């Protein structure tokens, strides 16, 4: 099996204090990036809290688990193919209850075409959409 040269991390998990609230936020925030719920595992099947997997094409890449609020907060960045999708992510995430942590725009400190937007999820995790392509 060969992996994409862009794949550095297979998946990541975040613990959230309210799984229903987190699900609603991530469903809304990630929809513009074509990221959706791909699996739900009830706590009764695995122990711990309920788990929800988000991804594309049936593969879970972001896993949320209900439980206590985690600290320190994590930063998770999702690739966006275009700057317009970064803008759409930001608008959707704010509408879904996220808090502004950096409006869409160029971040030339990283590189000339780094276009990102940052939103805090309901638990305070820094969620970003980023496009590396030129305008």
Coordinates of N, CA, C and O in Angstrom, one line a residue:
X1 N 0.9 -1.2 0.0 CA 0.0 0.0 0.0 C 0.9 1.2 0.0 O 1.8 1.4 0.8
X2 N 0.7 2.1 -0.9 CA 1.5 3.3 -1.0 C 0.6 4.5 -0.4 O -0.6 4.6 -0.7
X3 N 1.3 5.3 0.4 CA 0.6 6.5 0.9 C 1.0 7.7 0.1 O 2.0 7.8 -0.4
X4 N 0.0 8.6 0.2 CA 0.3 9.9 -0.5 C 1.4 10.6 0.1 O 1.6 10.6 1.4
X5 N 2.3 11.3 -0.7 CA 3.4 12.0 -0.1 C 2.9 13.2 0.8 O 3.7 13.7 1.6
X6 N 1.7 13.6 0.6 CA 1.1 14.7 1.4 C 0.6 14.2 2.8 O 0.3 15.0 3.7
X7 N 0.5 12.9 3.0 CA 0.0 12.3 4.2 C 1.1 12.2 5.3 O 2.0 11.4 5.2
X8 N 1.0 13.1 6.3 CA 2.0 13.0 7.4 C 1.3 12.3 8.6 O 1.9 11.5 9.2
X9 N 0.1 12.7 8.8 CA -0.6 12.2 10.0 C -1.9 11.4 9.4 O -2.6 11.9 8.6
X10 N -2.1 10.2 10.0 CA -3.2 9.4 9.5 C -4.5 9.9 10.1 O -5.5 10.0 9.4
X11 N -4.6 10.2 11.4 CA -5.8 10.8 12.0 C -5.4 11.5 13.3 O -4.3 11.3 13.8
X12 N -6.4 12.2 13.8 CA -6.2 12.9 15.1 C -7.5 12.8 15.9 O -8.5 12.8 15.3
X13 N -7.3 12.8 17.2 CA -8.5 12.8 18.1 C -8.5 14.0 19.0 O -7.5 14.4 19.5
X14 N -9.7 14.5 19.2 CA -9.9 15.6 20.2 C -11.0 15.1 21.2 O -12.0 14.6 20.8
X15 N -10.7 15.4 22.4 CA -11.7 15.2 23.4 C -12.6 16.5 23.6 O -12.0 17.6 23.6
X16 N -13.9 16.3 23.6 CA -14.8 17.4 23.7 C -15.7 17.3 24.9 O -16.0 16.2 25.3
X17 N -16.1 18.4 25.5 CA -16.9 18.3 26.7 C -18.4 18.0 26.4 O -19.1 17.5 27.3
X18 N -18.9 18.3 25.2 CA -20.3 18.1 24.9 C -20.3 17.5 23.4 O -20.2 18.3 22.5
X19 N -20.4 16.2 23.3 CA -20.3 15.6 21.9 C -21.4 16.1 21.0 O -21.1 16.3 19.8
X20 N -22.6 16.3 21.4 CA -23.7 16.8 20.6 C -23.4 18.2 20.0 O -23.6 18.5 18.9
X21 N -23.0 19.1 20.9 CA -22.6 20.4 20.5 C -21.4 20.4 19.6 O -21.4 21.1 18.6
X22 N -20.4 19.6 19.9 CA -19.2 19.5 19.0 C -19.6 19.0 17.6 O -19.2 19.5 16.6
X23 N -20.5 18.0 17.6 CA -20.9 17.4 16.3 C -21.6 18.5 15.5 O -21.3 18.6 14.3
X24 N -22.5 19.2 16.1 CA -23.2 20.3 15.3 C -22.2 21.3 14.8 O -22.3 21.7 13.6
X25 N -21.2 21.7 15.6 CA -20.3 22.7 15.2 C -19.5 22.1 14.0 O -19.3 22.8 12.9
X26 N -18.9 20.9 14.1 CA -18.0 20.4 13.1 C -18.8 20.0 11.8 O -18.2 20.2 10.7
X27 N -20.0 19.6 11.9 CA -20.8 19.3 10.7 C -21.0 20.6 9.9 O -20.8 20.6 8.7
X28 N -21.3 21.7 10.6 CA -21.5 23.0 9.9 C -20.2 23.6 9.4 O -20.1 24.0 8.3
X29 N -19.2 23.6 10.3 CA -17.9 24.2 9.9 C -17.2 23.5 8.8 O -16.6 24.1 7.9
X30 N -17.2 22.2 8.8 CA -16.4 21.4 7.8 C -17.2 21.1 6.5 O -16.6 20.7 5.5
X31 N -18.5 21.4 6.4 CA -19.3 21.1 5.2 C -18.7 21.8 4.0 O -18.6 21.1 2.9
X32 N -18.2 23.1 4.0 CA -17.7 23.7 2.8 C -16.4 23.0 2.3 O -16.1 23.1 1.1
X33 N -15.7 22.2 3.2 CA -14.5 21.5 2.8 C -14.8 20.1 2.4 O -13.9 19.3 2.2
X34 N -16.1 19.7 2.3 CA -16.6 18.4 1.9 C -16.1 17.3 2.9 O -15.8 16.2 2.6
X35 N -16.0 17.7 4.2 CA -15.7 16.8 5.3 C -17.0 16.6 6.0 O -17.7 17.5 6.4
X36 N -17.3 15.3 6.2 CA -18.5 14.9 6.9 C -18.4 13.8 7.9 O -17.3 13.2 7.9
X37 N -19.4 13.5 8.6 CA -19.4 12.4 9.5 C -19.3 11.1 8.7 O -20.1 10.9 7.8
X38 N -18.3 10.3 9.0 CA -18.2 9.0 8.3 C -18.4 7.8 9.3 O -18.6 6.7 8.8
X39 N -18.4 8.0 10.6 CA -18.7 7.0 11.5 C -19.0 7.5 12.9 O -18.5 8.5 13.3
X40 N -19.9 6.8 13.6 CA -20.3 7.1 15.0 C -20.2 5.9 15.8 O -20.8 4.8 15.4
X41 N -19.5 5.9 16.9 CA -19.3 4.7 17.8 C -19.9 5.1 19.1 O -19.3 6.0 19.8
X42 N -21.0 4.4 19.6 CA -21.5 4.7 20.9 C -20.5 4.2 22.0 O -19.8 3.2 21.8
X43 N -20.5 5.0 23.1 CA -19.7 4.6 24.2 C -19.8 3.2 24.7 O -18.9 2.5 25.0
X44 N -21.1 2.7 24.6 CA -21.3 1.3 25.0 C -20.5 0.2 24.3 O -20.2 -0.8 24.8
X45 N -20.1 0.6 23.1 CA -19.3 -0.4 22.2 C -17.8 -0.4 22.5 O -17.1 -1.3 22.2
X46 N -17.3 0.7 23.1 CA -15.9 0.8 23.3 C -15.4 1.3 24.6 O -14.2 1.3 24.9
X47 N -16.3 1.7 25.5 CA -15.9 2.3 26.7 C -15.6 3.8 26.5 O -15.4 4.2 25.4
X48 N -15.4 4.6 27.5 CA -15.2 6.0 27.3 C -16.4 6.7 26.9 O -17.5 6.3 27.2
X49 N -16.2 7.7 26.1 CA -17.4 8.5 25.6 C -17.8 8.1 24.2 O -17.1 7.3 23.5
X50 N -18.9 8.7 23.7 CA -19.3 8.5 22.3 C -18.2 9.1 21.4 O -17.5 10.0 21.8
X51 N -18.0 8.5 20.3 CA -17.0 8.9 19.3 C -17.6 9.2 18.0 O -18.5 8.4 17.5
X52 N -17.2 10.3 17.3 CA -17.7 10.6 16.0 C -16.4 10.9 15.1 O -15.5 11.6 15.5
X53 N -16.4 10.2 14.0 CA -15.3 10.3 13.0 C -15.7 11.2 11.8 O -16.8 11.0 11.2
X54 N -14.9 12.2 11.5 CA -15.1 13.0 10.3 C -14.1 12.8 9.3 O -12.9 12.5 9.6
X55 N -14.4 12.8 8.0 CA -13.5 12.6 7.0 C -14.1 12.7 5.6 O -15.2 13.3 5.4
X56 N -13.4 12.2 4.6 CA -13.9 12.1 3.2 C -13.8 10.7 2.8 O -12.9 9.9 3.2
X57 N -14.6 10.3 1.8 CA -14.6 9.0 1.2 C -14.6 7.9 2.2 O -13.9 6.9 2.1
X58 N -15.3 8.0 3.3 CA -15.5 7.0 4.3 C -14.3 6.8 5.3 O -14.4 5.9 6.2
X59 N -13.2 7.6 5.2 CA -12.1 7.4 6.1 C -12.1 8.5 7.2 O -12.0 9.7 6.9
X60 N -12.2 8.1 8.4 CA -12.2 9.0 9.5 C -10.7 9.6 9.7 O -9.8 8.8 9.8
X61 N -10.7 10.9 9.7 CA -9.4 11.5 10.0 C -9.4 12.4 11.2 O -8.3 12.7 11.8
X62 N -10.5 13.0 11.5 CA -10.7 13.7 12.8 C -11.7 13.0 13.6 O -12.9 12.7 13.2
X63 N -11.3 12.6 14.8 CA -12.2 11.8 15.7 C -12.4 12.7 17.0 O -11.5 13.2 17.6
X64 N -13.7 12.8 17.3 CA -14.1 13.5 18.5 C -14.6 12.5 19.5 O -15.4 11.6 19.1
X65 N -14.2 12.7 20.7 CA -14.7 11.8 21.8 C -15.3 12.6 22.9 O -14.6 13.6 23.4
X66 N -16.5 12.3 23.3 CA -17.1 13.0 24.4 C -16.4 12.7 25.8 O -16.0 11.6 26.0
X67 N -16.3 13.7 26.6 CA -15.6 13.5 27.9 C -15.4 14.9 28.5 O -16.1 15.8 28.2
X68 N -14.4 15.0 29.3 CA -14.0 16.3 29.9 C -13.3 17.2 28.9 O -12.7 16.7 28.0
X69 N -13.4 18.5 29.1 CA -12.7 19.4 28.3 C -11.2 19.2 28.4 O -10.7 18.9 29.5
X70 N -10.5 19.2 27.3 CA -9.1 19.0 27.3 C -8.3 20.3 27.3 O -8.7 21.3 26.9
X71 N -7.1 20.2 27.9 CA -6.2 21.3 27.9 C -4.8 20.7 27.9 O -4.6 19.6 28.4
X72 N -3.8 21.3 27.2 CA -4.1 22.5 26.5 C -4.9 22.3 25.2 O -5.0 21.1 24.8
X73 N -5.4 23.3 24.7 CA -6.2 23.2 23.4 C -5.3 22.9 22.3 O -4.1 23.2 22.3
X74 N -5.8 22.2 21.3 CA -5.1 21.8 20.1 C -5.3 22.7 18.9 O -6.4 23.4 18.9
X75 N -4.5 22.7 18.0 CA -4.6 23.4 16.7 C -4.7 22.4 15.6 O -3.7 21.6 15.5
X76 N -5.7 22.4 14.8 CA -5.9 21.4 13.7 C -6.2 22.3 12.5 O -7.1 23.1 12.5
X77 N -5.4 22.0 11.4 CA -5.6 22.8 10.2 C -6.1 21.8 9.1 O -5.5 20.7 8.9
X78 N -7.1 22.2 8.3 CA -7.6 21.4 7.2 C -7.2 22.1 5.9 O -7.3 23.3 5.8
X79 N -6.8 21.3 4.9 CA -6.4 21.8 3.6 C -7.7 22.2 2.9 O -8.7 21.5 2.9
X80 N -7.6 23.4 2.2 CA -8.7 23.8 1.3 C -8.1 24.0 0.0 O -7.0 24.6 -0.2
X81 N -8.8 23.6 -1.1 CA -8.2 23.7 -2.4 C -8.2 25.2 -2.9 O -7.4 25.5 -3.8
X82 N -9.1 26.0 -2.4 CA -9.1 27.4 -2.9 C -9.3 28.4 -1.7 O -9.7 28.0 -0.7
X83 N -9.0 29.6 -2.0 CA -9.2 30.7 -1.0 C -10.7 30.9 -0.7 O -11.1 31.2 0.4
X84 N -11.5 30.7 -1.7 CA -12.9 30.8 -1.5 C -13.4 29.8 -0.5 O -14.4 30.0 0.2
X85 N -12.9 28.6 -0.6 CA -13.3 27.5 0.4 C -12.8 27.9 1.8 O -13.5 27.6 2.8
X86 N -11.7 28.6 2.0 CA -11.3 29.1 3.3 C -12.3 30.1 3.8 O -12.7 30.0 5.0
X87 N -12.7 31.0 2.9 CA -13.7 32.0 3.3 C -15.0 31.3 3.7 O -15.6 31.7 4.7
X88 N -15.4 30.3 2.9 CA -16.7 29.6 3.2 C -16.6 28.8 4.5 O -17.6 28.8 5.3
X89 N -15.4 28.2 4.8 CA -15.2 27.5 6.1 C -15.4 28.5 7.2 O -16.1 28.2 8.2
X90 N -14.7 29.6 7.1 CA -14.8 30.6 8.2 C -16.2 31.1 8.5 O -16.7 31.1 9.6
X91 N -17.0 31.4 7.4 CA -18.3 31.9 7.6 C -19.2 30.7 8.2 O -20.0 31.0 9.1
X92 N -19.0 29.5 7.7 CA -19.8 28.4 8.2 C -19.4 28.1 9.7 O -20.3 27.8 10.5
X93 N -18.2 28.2 10.0 CA -17.7 27.9 11.4 C -18.3 28.9 12.4 O -18.7 28.6 13.5
X94 N -18.2 30.2 12.0 CA -18.8 31.2 12.9 C -20.3 31.0 13.0 O -20.9 31.1 14.1
X95 N -21.0 30.7 11.9 CA -22.4 30.4 12.0 C -22.8 29.2 12.8 O -23.8 29.2 13.4
X96 N -21.8 28.3 12.9 CA -22.1 27.1 13.7 C -21.7 27.2 15.1 O -21.8 26.3 15.9
X97 N -21.3 28.4 15.6 CA -21.0 28.7 17.0 C -19.6 28.8 17.3 O -19.2 29.0 18.5
X98 N -18.7 28.9 16.3 CA -17.3 29.1 16.5 C -17.0 30.5 16.9 O -17.8 31.4 16.6
X99 N -15.8 30.8 17.5 CA -15.4 32.2 17.8 C -14.2 32.5 16.9 O -13.3 31.7 16.8
X100 N -14.3 33.7 16.4 CA -13.2 34.2 15.6 C -11.8 34.1 16.3 O -11.7 34.5 17.4
X101 N -10.8 33.6 15.6 CA -9.5 33.6 16.1 C -8.5 34.0 15.0 O -7.3 33.7 15.0
X102 N -9.0 34.6 13.9 CA -8.2 35.1 12.8 C -9.0 35.0 11.5 O -9.2 33.9 10.9
X103 N -9.5 36.1 11.0 CA -10.3 36.1 9.8 C -9.5 35.7 8.6 O -8.3 35.7 8.6
X104 N -10.2 35.3 7.6 CA -9.5 34.8 6.4 C -8.6 35.9 5.8 O -8.9 37.1 5.8
X105 N -7.4 35.4 5.4 CA -6.5 36.4 4.8 C -5.1 35.7 4.6 O -4.8 34.6 5.1
X106 N -4.2 36.5 4.0 CA -2.9 36.0 3.7 C -2.1 36.1 5.0 O -2.3 37.0 5.8
X107 N -1.2 35.1 5.2 CA -0.3 35.0 6.4 C 1.1 34.9 5.8 O 1.7 33.8 5.8
X108 N 1.7 36.0 5.2 CA 3.0 35.9 4.6 C 4.1 35.5 5.5 O 5.2 35.2 5.0
X109 N 3.9 35.6 6.8 CA 4.9 35.2 7.7 C 5.3 33.7 7.5 O 6.4 33.2 7.7
X110 N 4.3 32.9 7.0 CA 4.5 31.5 6.8 C 5.0 31.2 5.4 O 6.0 30.5 5.2
X111 N 4.4 31.8 4.4 CA 4.9 31.9 3.0 C 3.9 32.8 2.2 O 2.8 33.1 2.6
X112 N 4.4 33.2 1.0 CA 3.7 34.2 0.2 C 2.2 33.8 -0.1 O 1.4 34.7 -0.2
X113 N 1.9 32.6 -0.3 CA 0.5 32.2 -0.7 C -0.3 31.6 0.5 O -1.3 31.0 0.2
X114 N 0.2 31.6 1.7 CA -0.5 31.0 2.8 C -1.7 31.9 3.1 O -1.7 33.0 3.6
X115 N -2.9 31.3 2.8 CA -4.2 32.0 3.0 C -5.0 31.1 4.0 O -5.4 30.0 3.7
X116 N -5.2 31.6 5.2 CA -5.9 30.8 6.2 C -6.9 31.6 7.0 O -7.0 32.8 7.0
X117 N -7.7 30.8 7.7 CA -8.7 31.4 8.7 C -8.8 30.5 9.9 O -8.6 29.3 9.8
X118 N -9.0 31.1 11.0 CA -8.9 30.4 12.3 C -10.1 30.7 13.1 O -10.6 31.8 13.3
X119 N -10.7 29.6 13.7 CA -11.9 29.7 14.5 C -11.7 28.8 15.7 O -11.1 27.7 15.6
X120 N -12.1 29.3 16.9 CA -12.1 28.4 18.1 C -13.4 27.6 18.2 O -14.5 28.2 18.0
X121 N -13.3 26.3 18.3 CA -14.5 25.5 18.5 C -15.1 25.7 19.8 O -14.6 26.4 20.7
X122 N -16.2 25.0 20.1 CA -16.9 25.3 21.4 C -16.0 25.0 22.7 O -16.3 25.5 23.7
X123 N -15.0 24.1 22.5 CA -14.1 23.8 23.6 C -12.8 24.6 23.6 O -12.0 24.4 24.5
X124 N -12.6 25.5 22.6 CA -11.5 26.3 22.6 C -10.3 25.8 21.7 O -9.3 26.4 21.7
X125 N -10.5 24.7 21.0 CA -9.5 24.2 20.1 C -9.5 25.1 18.9 O -10.5 25.6 18.4
X126 N -8.3 25.4 18.4 CA -8.1 26.3 17.3 C -8.2 25.5 16.0 O -7.3 24.7 15.7
X127 N -9.2 25.8 15.2 CA -9.5 25.1 14.0 C -9.3 26.0 12.8 O -9.8 27.1 12.8
X128 N -8.5 25.5 11.8 CA -8.1 26.4 10.7 C -8.4 25.7 9.4 O -8.4 24.5 9.3
X129 N -8.7 26.5 8.4 CA -8.7 26.1 7.0 C -7.6 26.9 6.3 O -7.5 28.1 6.6
X130 N -6.8 26.2 5.5 CA -5.7 26.8 4.8 C -5.6 26.4 3.4 O -5.8 25.3 3.0
X131 N -5.3 27.4 2.5 CA -5.0 27.2 1.1 C -3.6 27.7 0.8 O -3.3 28.8 1.2
X132 N -2.8 26.8 0.2 CA -1.4 27.2 -0.1 C -1.3 27.6 -1.6 O -0.2 28.0 -2.0
X133 N -2.3 27.6 -2.4 CA -2.3 27.9 -3.8 C -2.3 29.4 -4.0 O -2.9 30.2 -3.2
X134 N -1.7 29.9 -5.1 CA -1.8 31.3 -5.4 C -3.3 31.7 -5.8 O -4.0 30.8 -6.1
X135 N -3.6 32.9 -5.6 CA -5.0 33.4 -5.9 C -5.4 33.1 -7.4 O -4.6 33.0 -8.2

